[in-house]
């Protein structure tokens, strides 16, 4: 694990060099980078990160010192710069490729490695591992911000295969529940299945799925991310479906963009990965496009919507939950200041950069507070966990699909 | 360049003056401060970067630099397009990003005070929340700082109706080369006291001192806005429509000239994309009261159609309109994706001379056989002839040089100016005397020598 093995052709730093020179140095990424906005140091902005990655890992003008590693690691991989860049430079890929070159970090501790492997290969902890996890958690040894550990993961609670649905059948979709949903926030998974069923979508649960690979990709562990991707692409390609629906924006981003790039055009699964990418959608994005057929019941509640960073790969994703939620009778959506500003979580980034993440979160919490909304909607389980902890007892954080499900059940 | 050990010693001294959080001397950090958005011209690594959090720290650092004759380069966001904040002589980069507080918005006086490192868009948002309006809108507004705007006299599309930064600055606090602090101007909209140092610092490009605070005038926010797109058959026709509209007394808030090639790039952001096929487009925003906007839209429609424009489209949907302006603000970096290198000039001509200028640039491009795109803020005469390098050969460089010289000469011949908004910095210093003349240039150098006798402030800029 860790070192490049040449299998994933699209993601070598050398291959990205051509895209890197497209950077016009316009500095627009300053406005997009949550880390820069906190540190206010240009070294920690995407333009400079690329420059430093270039001189230390490509041109070798500078040796890859500890400070270089720090600069490369001090990035949430939120992808906001990539989606802001007028020249379409894939800055997040460059950072991930630099991490790949520098060697994955968490590969060292064998316990962490085993836990991570178990976690990713069964999409969250289950059985004995879950029991251990829960007891560690109950003793306060895990940060509050991590998703809960469910008693029964979705993959055990629901039989694989076709799920029941209302007729007429309007579509057929494979549902990919991410790790944090499958074994943590199972409420989201149940509500996804419920809403799909009520809207005439036949959901298919596919056995043998593993983590989408985003955490490994983000660490630069491309070999492992590619291995997970291969498993998922093979399993998902075995079934016929109109769409691949994810509840988590990062899983969707992984399938829609990263997996094809990671595997590269010459990989035997390249075509299948591309076909899956083309039909990948986050669940609210999918529903907004499909249109709702189920009735909506009244919910006299106020929400504010936090846009997860990884929503940015789709032009319609950030609008989709707003469009759906505002149709619910009685529901008020109050926009916060800068709804698409990062919350600071960045997957597991906050575990290694606590002060920085908490400083970023501070602004988000104040924006949320100012809306006076009674709950927050957001699709990303990492955002949900990171925001839930400080809001506990005051403001609930849920996936927008849960709000839809409750409204539909009330109709 | 200083050696590692002298850099370390310098770092130690600076930490004593500004605190350890504010000082950076590691080479990995210094790499980030080599240039601005014109990185493919000159770049150089400074010896130290200091991010003062108050005027006192900035003053202490400048007093120290003055004593030791260390070059100092002020820096805002580093989004400049003239090489202005490139530390060509090494030394200290004095970065204002942590001087980022909006100190006050005074509704009763329609003014605001900000620290120099406040990002323009953050400021726009803050005043607009109160129903107020700060018009200057350089297209880099999501990142550029008010200090940088003052130092370059920045302006954007709204200049046609509202003017540029210089028209709004009422006062500045500045640290001079020797560390002394002056409060020039005030928060009063009328002032008549001695030399106008406020406006001497406006456009000074960091060569006279560090601006640490700015007072600006505000306007009430217009209640209505409308975006309009005029599709023209030829660039010439577009240029005529521009002069026509201005002569008819309609004053759009923004009036941008967008050639076909630029529009196709912008179409990757405009939603829904523009389907029309014209050789040239005019993108406008009208603002004011509802009645005034409607009236100007009518003037615009009949005028443009009379002059033979193919279509005048008023964009009713605000979200759709926003995509046009977002696309416009990203145009320059998008152009870079089409070429190996891009040089964007900002020669400005009187608006009735735009048609001549457009023809001249086409002629220069044809004669030298190189690609020169031409868009710009047509409403204020500020054009952006943009040279697209198809390769990086010495021959291409030579042709580009020749083209720039011809364009600059033509601009001056038409009564224009060599820079409407980006400033002189490194890249246009060789043309400075053409515009100013020997006597005026000498006068400027004397002013510089009086304020910065040791020449530590941003050496190599404006002139060498
Ligand atoms: C894509 C793009 C579009 C642009 N569009 C426009 C436009 O429409 N209109 C326009 O006018 N410009 C435009 N610019 C140029 C640039 O953004 C402006 O010149 C802006 O004012 C620079 O601000 P900055 O904070 O980035 O300053 P910097 O680039 O950091 O510095 C610019 C100059 O000002 C000096 N300086 C900075 N801060 C201070 C200070 N506090 N005190 C003293 N001197 C200081 C520097 O030494 C340097 O000489 C554009 C740039 C880009 C990349």
Tab-separated table of N, CA and C in Angstrom, chain A residues 167-231:
chain	number	residue	atom	x	y	z
A	167	UNK	N	-46.068	1.185	-7.376
A	167	UNK	CA	-46.152	1.116	-8.833
A	167	UNK	C	-46.867	2.373	-9.318
A	168	UNK	N	-46.727	2.756	-10.529
A	168	UNK	CA	-45.903	2.049	-11.510
A	168	UNK	C	-44.416	2.301	-11.271
A	169	UNK	N	-43.608	1.409	-11.754
A	169	UNK	CA	-42.175	1.585	-11.623
A	169	UNK	C	-41.712	2.672	-12.585
A	170	UNK	N	-41.066	3.688	-12.047
A	170	UNK	CA	-40.623	4.789	-12.915
A	170	UNK	C	-39.154	4.668	-13.266
A	171	UNK	N	-38.408	3.992	-12.434
A	171	UNK	CA	-36.977	3.844	-12.711
A	171	UNK	C	-36.415	2.748	-11.833
A	172	UNK	N	-35.190	2.364	-12.136
A	172	UNK	CA	-34.521	1.325	-11.362
A	172	UNK	C	-33.117	1.835	-11.052
A	173	UNK	N	-32.798	1.873	-9.762
A	173	UNK	CA	-31.528	2.476	-9.377
A	173	UNK	C	-30.766	1.605	-8.393
A	174	UNK	N	-29.484	1.451	-8.638
A	174	UNK	CA	-28.638	0.808	-7.638
A	174	UNK	C	-28.391	1.832	-6.546
A	175	UNK	N	-28.533	1.409	-5.291
A	175	UNK	CA	-28.303	2.343	-4.187
A	175	UNK	C	-26.991	1.978	-3.500
A	176	UNK	N	-26.062	2.943	-3.497
A	176	UNK	CA	-24.790	2.758	-2.810
A	176	UNK	C	-24.830	3.533	-1.505
A	177	UNK	N	-24.946	2.809	-0.401
A	177	UNK	CA	-24.894	3.463	0.907
A	177	UNK	C	-23.433	3.552	1.319
A	178	UNK	N	-22.968	4.744	1.551
A	178	UNK	CA	-21.568	4.921	1.955
A	178	UNK	C	-21.319	4.324	3.334
A	179	UNK	N	-20.037	4.203	3.718
A	179	UNK	CA	-19.680	3.588	5.004
A	179	UNK	C	-20.415	4.234	6.169
A	180	UNK	N	-20.379	5.569	6.191
A	180	UNK	CA	-20.919	6.278	7.352
A	180	UNK	C	-22.425	6.117	7.440
A	181	UNK	N	-23.079	5.891	6.312
A	181	UNK	CA	-24.518	5.656	6.322
A	181	UNK	C	-24.801	4.192	6.634
A	182	UNK	N	-24.070	3.325	5.969
A	182	UNK	CA	-24.310	1.893	6.115
A	182	UNK	C	-24.178	1.437	7.562
A	183	UNK	N	-23.180	1.950	8.252
A	183	UNK	CA	-22.914	1.439	9.591
A	183	UNK	C	-23.019	2.500	10.673
A	184	UNK	N	-23.451	3.715	10.283
A	184	UNK	CA	-23.549	4.781	11.276
A	184	UNK	C	-24.916	5.423	11.229
A	185	UNK	N	-25.053	6.355	10.304
A	185	UNK	CA	-26.326	7.066	10.151
A	185	UNK	C	-27.287	6.227	9.317
A	186	UNK	N	-27.744	5.095	9.891
A	186	UNK	CA	-28.616	4.203	9.113
A	186	UNK	C	-29.968	4.856	8.834
A	187	UNK	N	-30.334	5.878	9.623
A	187	UNK	CA	-31.597	6.587	9.354
A	187	UNK	C	-31.598	7.118	7.917
A	188	UNK	N	-30.468	7.645	7.486
A	188	UNK	CA	-30.385	8.172	6.120
A	188	UNK	C	-30.670	7.064	5.107
A	189	UNK	N	-30.040	5.919	5.301
A	189	UNK	CA	-30.202	4.804	4.356
A	189	UNK	C	-31.640	4.335	4.284
A	190	UNK	N	-32.257	4.188	5.459
A	190	UNK	CA	-33.660	3.754	5.475
A	190	UNK	C	-34.544	4.777	4.762
A	191	UNK	N	-34.256	6.048	4.975
A	191	UNK	CA	-35.085	7.082	4.356
A	191	UNK	C	-34.849	7.169	2.847
A	192	UNK	N	-33.623	6.912	2.414
A	192	UNK	CA	-33.367	6.866	0.970
A	192	UNK	C	-34.237	5.773	0.356
A	193	UNK	N	-34.210	4.588	0.974
A	193	UNK	CA	-34.981	3.463	0.425
A	193	UNK	C	-36.479	3.772	0.448
A	194	UNK	N	-36.924	4.396	1.540
A	194	UNK	CA	-38.337	4.720	1.660
A	194	UNK	C	-38.761	5.717	0.568
A	195	UNK	N	-37.969	6.780	0.408
A	195	UNK	CA	-38.341	7.816	-0.558
A	195	UNK	C	-38.274	7.262	-1.996
A	196	UNK	N	-37.252	6.483	-2.280
A	196	UNK	CA	-37.176	5.891	-3.624
A	196	UNK	C	-38.420	5.037	-3.870
A	197	UNK	N	-38.758	4.190	-2.892
A	197	UNK	CA	-39.904	3.292	-3.051
A	197	UNK	C	-41.189	4.082	-3.271
A	198	UNK	N	-41.404	5.110	-2.460
A	198	UNK	CA	-42.631	5.901	-2.568
A	198	UNK	C	-42.731	6.631	-3.903
A	199	UNK	N	-41.591	6.844	-4.530
A	199	UNK	CA	-41.606	7.554	-5.812
A	199	UNK	C	-41.458	6.623	-7.005
A	200	UNK	N	-41.737	5.384	-6.767
A	200	UNK	CA	-41.763	4.428	-7.871
A	200	UNK	C	-40.396	4.051	-8.400
A	201	UNK	N	-39.373	4.227	-7.561
A	201	UNK	CA	-38.042	3.819	-8.007
A	201	UNK	C	-37.704	2.472	-7.374
A	202	UNK	N	-37.393	1.519	-8.210
A	202	UNK	CA	-36.993	0.218	-7.698
A	202	UNK	C	-35.518	0.285	-7.310
A	203	UNK	N	-35.273	0.225	-6.009
A	203	UNK	CA	-33.881	0.283	-5.555
A	203	UNK	C	-33.302	-1.125	-5.551
A	204	UNK	N	-32.064	-1.210	-5.965
A	204	UNK	CA	-31.387	-2.503	-5.929
A	204	UNK	C	-30.216	-2.388	-4.966
A	205	UNK	N	-30.173	-3.294	-4.005
A	205	UNK	CA	-29.032	-3.326	-3.088
A	205	UNK	C	-28.078	-4.393	-3.585
A	206	UNK	N	-26.859	-3.978	-3.800
A	206	UNK	CA	-25.888	-4.860	-4.433
A	206	UNK	C	-24.968	-5.445	-3.358
A	207	UNK	N	-24.819	-6.765	-3.301
A	207	UNK	CA	-23.905	-7.332	-2.314
A	207	UNK	C	-22.460	-7.093	-2.736
A	208	UNK	N	-21.543	-7.322	-1.851
A	208	UNK	CA	-20.110	-7.256	-2.131
A	208	UNK	C	-19.581	-5.849	-2.380
A	209	UNK	N	-20.347	-4.848	-1.984
A	209	UNK	CA	-19.817	-3.492	-2.152
A	209	UNK	C	-18.848	-3.179	-1.015
A	210	UNK	N	-17.874	-2.354	-1.327
A	210	UNK	CA	-16.917	-1.901	-0.313
A	210	UNK	C	-16.938	-0.374	-0.287
A	211	UNK	N	-16.125	0.220	0.547
A	211	UNK	CA	-16.015	1.675	0.627
A	211	UNK	C	-15.757	2.248	-0.768
A	212	UNK	N	-16.283	3.455	-1.026
A	212	UNK	CA	-16.070	4.066	-2.341
A	212	UNK	C	-14.596	4.376	-2.585
A	213	UNK	N	-13.839	4.455	-1.506
A	213	UNK	CA	-12.394	4.671	-1.644
A	213	UNK	C	-11.941	6.098	-1.432
A	214	UNK	N	-12.908	6.988	-1.205
A	214	UNK	CA	-12.528	8.395	-1.040
A	214	UNK	C	-11.487	8.611	0.075
A	215	UNK	N	-11.652	7.987	1.242
A	215	UNK	CA	-10.647	8.229	2.293
A	215	UNK	C	-9.244	7.788	1.861
A	216	UNK	N	-9.159	6.678	1.164
A	216	UNK	CA	-7.842	6.216	0.707
A	216	UNK	C	-7.310	7.150	-0.375
A	217	UNK	N	-8.184	7.552	-1.279
A	217	UNK	CA	-7.787	8.492	-2.330
A	217	UNK	C	-7.250	9.777	-1.710
A	218	UNK	N	-7.980	10.279	-0.717
A	218	UNK	CA	-7.598	11.550	-0.096
A	218	UNK	C	-6.235	11.454	0.580
A	219	UNK	N	-5.927	10.288	1.082
A	219	UNK	CA	-4.616	10.093	1.709
A	219	UNK	C	-3.514	9.898	0.687
A	220	UNK	N	-3.911	9.704	-0.561
A	220	UNK	CA	-2.902	9.442	-1.580
A	220	UNK	C	-2.596	7.957	-1.706
A	221	UNK	N	-3.401	7.133	-1.036
A	221	UNK	CA	-3.190	5.698	-1.148
A	221	UNK	C	-3.947	5.194	-2.391
A	222	UNK	N	-3.378	5.465	-3.542
A	222	UNK	CA	-4.067	5.187	-4.803
A	222	UNK	C	-4.204	3.695	-5.064
A	223	UNK	N	-3.211	2.923	-4.628
A	223	UNK	CA	-3.270	1.482	-4.896
A	223	UNK	C	-4.499	0.889	-4.210
A	224	UNK	N	-4.689	1.262	-2.959
A	224	UNK	CA	-5.822	0.724	-2.218
A	224	UNK	C	-7.139	1.295	-2.755
A	225	UNK	N	-7.150	2.594	-3.030
A	225	UNK	CA	-8.368	3.219	-3.567
A	225	UNK	C	-8.759	2.537	-4.881
A	226	UNK	N	-7.764	2.221	-5.690
A	226	UNK	CA	-8.049	1.582	-6.979
A	226	UNK	C	-8.580	0.171	-6.750
A	227	UNK	N	-8.028	-0.513	-5.747
A	227	UNK	CA	-8.512	-1.873	-5.479
A	227	UNK	C	-9.971	-1.853	-5.049
A	228	UNK	N	-10.315	-0.920	-4.189
A	228	UNK	CA	-11.708	-0.787	-3.759
A	228	UNK	C	-12.591	-0.425	-4.952
A	229	UNK	N	-12.091	0.485	-5.785
A	229	UNK	CA	-12.861	0.920	-6.951
A	229	UNK	C	-13.139	-0.263	-7.870
A	230	UNK	N	-12.131	-1.086	-8.090
A	230	UNK	CA	-12.312	-2.253	-8.965
A	230	UNK	C	-13.433	-3.148	-8.448
A	231	UNK	N	-13.398	-3.408	-7.126
A	231	UNK	CA	-14.441	-4.272	-6.540
A	231	UNK	C	-15.825	-3.684	-6.766
